[in-house]
Amino acid sequence: MKITDIRIRKTYTENRLRALVSITVDQDLAVHDIKVIQGPERLFVAMPSRKDENGTFRDIAHPITPEARTVLENAILEAYNQHLESHPQEG
């Protein structure tokens, strides 16, 4: 898996949600509405999800392996931090 594009679509400062992100994988697959969230100890990445009929949220798309999740999360958080450096008024 090669992440070929990361776009920070919107940033937030009022609550735990910090950004909405879109990625492109291998120039062939786009995944939208990935969230950067401020957790109790660090930022983390939440994949797009929706609520099922039982009220449980389920990921629509997600990495299968822990290694893929690490690659994805590190790339998104790096892009988010670079975005904040170049747009300090949004942080």
Short mmCIF file of C-alpha atoms in Angstrom, two decimals:
data_model
loop_
_atom_site.label_atom_id
_atom_site.label_comp_id
_atom_site.label_asym_id
_atom_site.label_seq_id
_atom_site.Cartn_x
_atom_site.Cartn_y
_atom_site.Cartn_z
CA MET A 1 0.00 0.00 0.00
CA LYS A 2 1.36 3.36 -1.02
CA ILE A 3 -0.43 6.52 0.04
CA THR A 4 -0.07 8.76 -2.99
CA ASP A 5 -1.97 11.83 -1.74
CA ILE A 6 -3.16 13.23 1.58
CA ARG A 7 -5.44 16.27 1.73
CA ILE A 8 -6.32 18.05 4.94
CA ARG A 9 -9.82 19.15 3.96
CA LYS A 10 -10.86 21.01 7.09
CA THR A 11 -9.41 21.74 10.51
CA TYR A 12 -11.16 22.43 13.82
CA THR A 13 -10.15 23.89 17.17
CA GLU A 14 -13.36 23.91 19.23
CA ASN A 15 -13.57 20.23 20.24
CA ARG A 16 -11.69 16.93 20.06
CA LEU A 17 -12.10 16.65 16.27
CA ARG A 18 -9.04 18.36 14.80
CA ALA A 19 -9.28 17.61 11.06
CA LEU A 20 -11.08 15.85 8.25
CA VAL A 21 -8.72 14.17 5.82
CA SER A 22 -8.92 12.48 2.44
CA ILE A 23 -6.28 10.07 1.15
CA THR A 24 -5.53 8.41 -2.16
CA VAL A 25 -3.98 4.94 -2.17
CA ASP A 26 -1.87 3.77 -5.12
CA GLN A 27 -3.42 6.58 -7.22
CA ASP A 28 -6.46 4.29 -7.54
CA LEU A 29 -8.58 4.47 -4.39
CA ALA A 30 -9.80 7.52 -2.46
CA VAL A 31 -10.93 7.37 1.16
CA HIS A 32 -12.72 10.45 2.53
CA ASP A 33 -13.82 11.58 5.99
CA ILE A 34 -10.88 10.20 7.92
CA LYS A 35 -10.76 12.06 11.23
CA VAL A 36 -7.83 13.35 13.27
CA ILE A 37 -8.99 13.35 16.89
CA GLN A 38 -7.35 14.67 20.04
CA GLY A 39 -7.34 11.82 22.52
CA PRO A 40 -6.52 12.04 26.24
CA GLU A 41 -2.80 11.53 25.60
CA ARG A 42 -2.22 12.03 21.86
CA LEU A 43 -3.70 12.62 18.44
CA PHE A 44 -5.10 9.57 16.70
CA VAL A 45 -6.73 8.72 13.39
CA ALA A 46 -10.31 7.42 13.12
CA MET A 47 -11.46 5.83 9.89
CA PRO A 48 -14.78 6.80 8.29
CA SER A 49 -17.72 5.04 9.90
CA ARG A 50 -21.48 4.97 10.05
CA LYS A 51 -24.02 3.89 12.61
CA ASP A 52 -25.72 0.54 11.97
CA GLU A 53 -29.32 -0.35 12.87
CA ASN A 54 -28.22 -1.31 16.41
CA GLY A 55 -26.61 2.08 17.02
CA THR A 56 -23.06 0.69 16.77
CA PHE A 57 -20.55 2.59 14.68
CA ARG A 58 -18.76 0.46 12.07
CA ASP A 59 -15.77 1.48 9.95
CA ILE A 60 -16.60 1.81 6.27
CA ALA A 61 -12.94 1.38 5.26
CA HIS A 62 -9.95 0.50 7.41
CA PRO A 63 -6.46 -1.00 7.32
CA ILE A 64 -6.41 -4.76 7.83
CA THR A 65 -3.00 -5.18 9.47
CA PRO A 66 -1.46 -3.31 12.41
CA GLU A 67 1.48 -2.43 10.16
CA ALA A 68 -0.82 -0.84 7.57
CA ARG A 69 -2.62 1.10 10.32
CA THR A 70 0.71 2.42 11.62
CA VAL A 71 1.80 3.53 8.13
CA LEU A 72 -1.55 5.22 7.52
CA GLU A 73 -1.72 6.94 10.90
CA ASN A 74 1.88 8.17 10.76
CA ALA A 75 1.43 9.57 7.24
CA ILE A 76 -1.82 11.35 8.12
CA LEU A 77 -0.50 12.82 11.37
CA GLU A 78 2.68 13.99 9.63
CA ALA A 79 0.60 15.69 6.90
CA TYR A 80 -1.64 17.25 9.57
CA ASN A 81 1.33 18.63 11.50
CA GLN A 82 2.88 20.01 8.29
CA HIS A 83 -0.46 21.64 7.46
CA LEU A 84 -0.55 23.32 10.89
CA GLU A 85 3.01 24.58 10.41
CA SER A 86 2.10 26.18 7.08
CA HIS A 87 -1.31 27.45 8.34
CA PRO A 88 -0.65 28.42 12.00
CA GLN A 89 -3.91 30.38 12.28
CA GLU A 90 -5.81 27.07 11.92
CA GLY A 91 -4.11 25.39 14.88
#
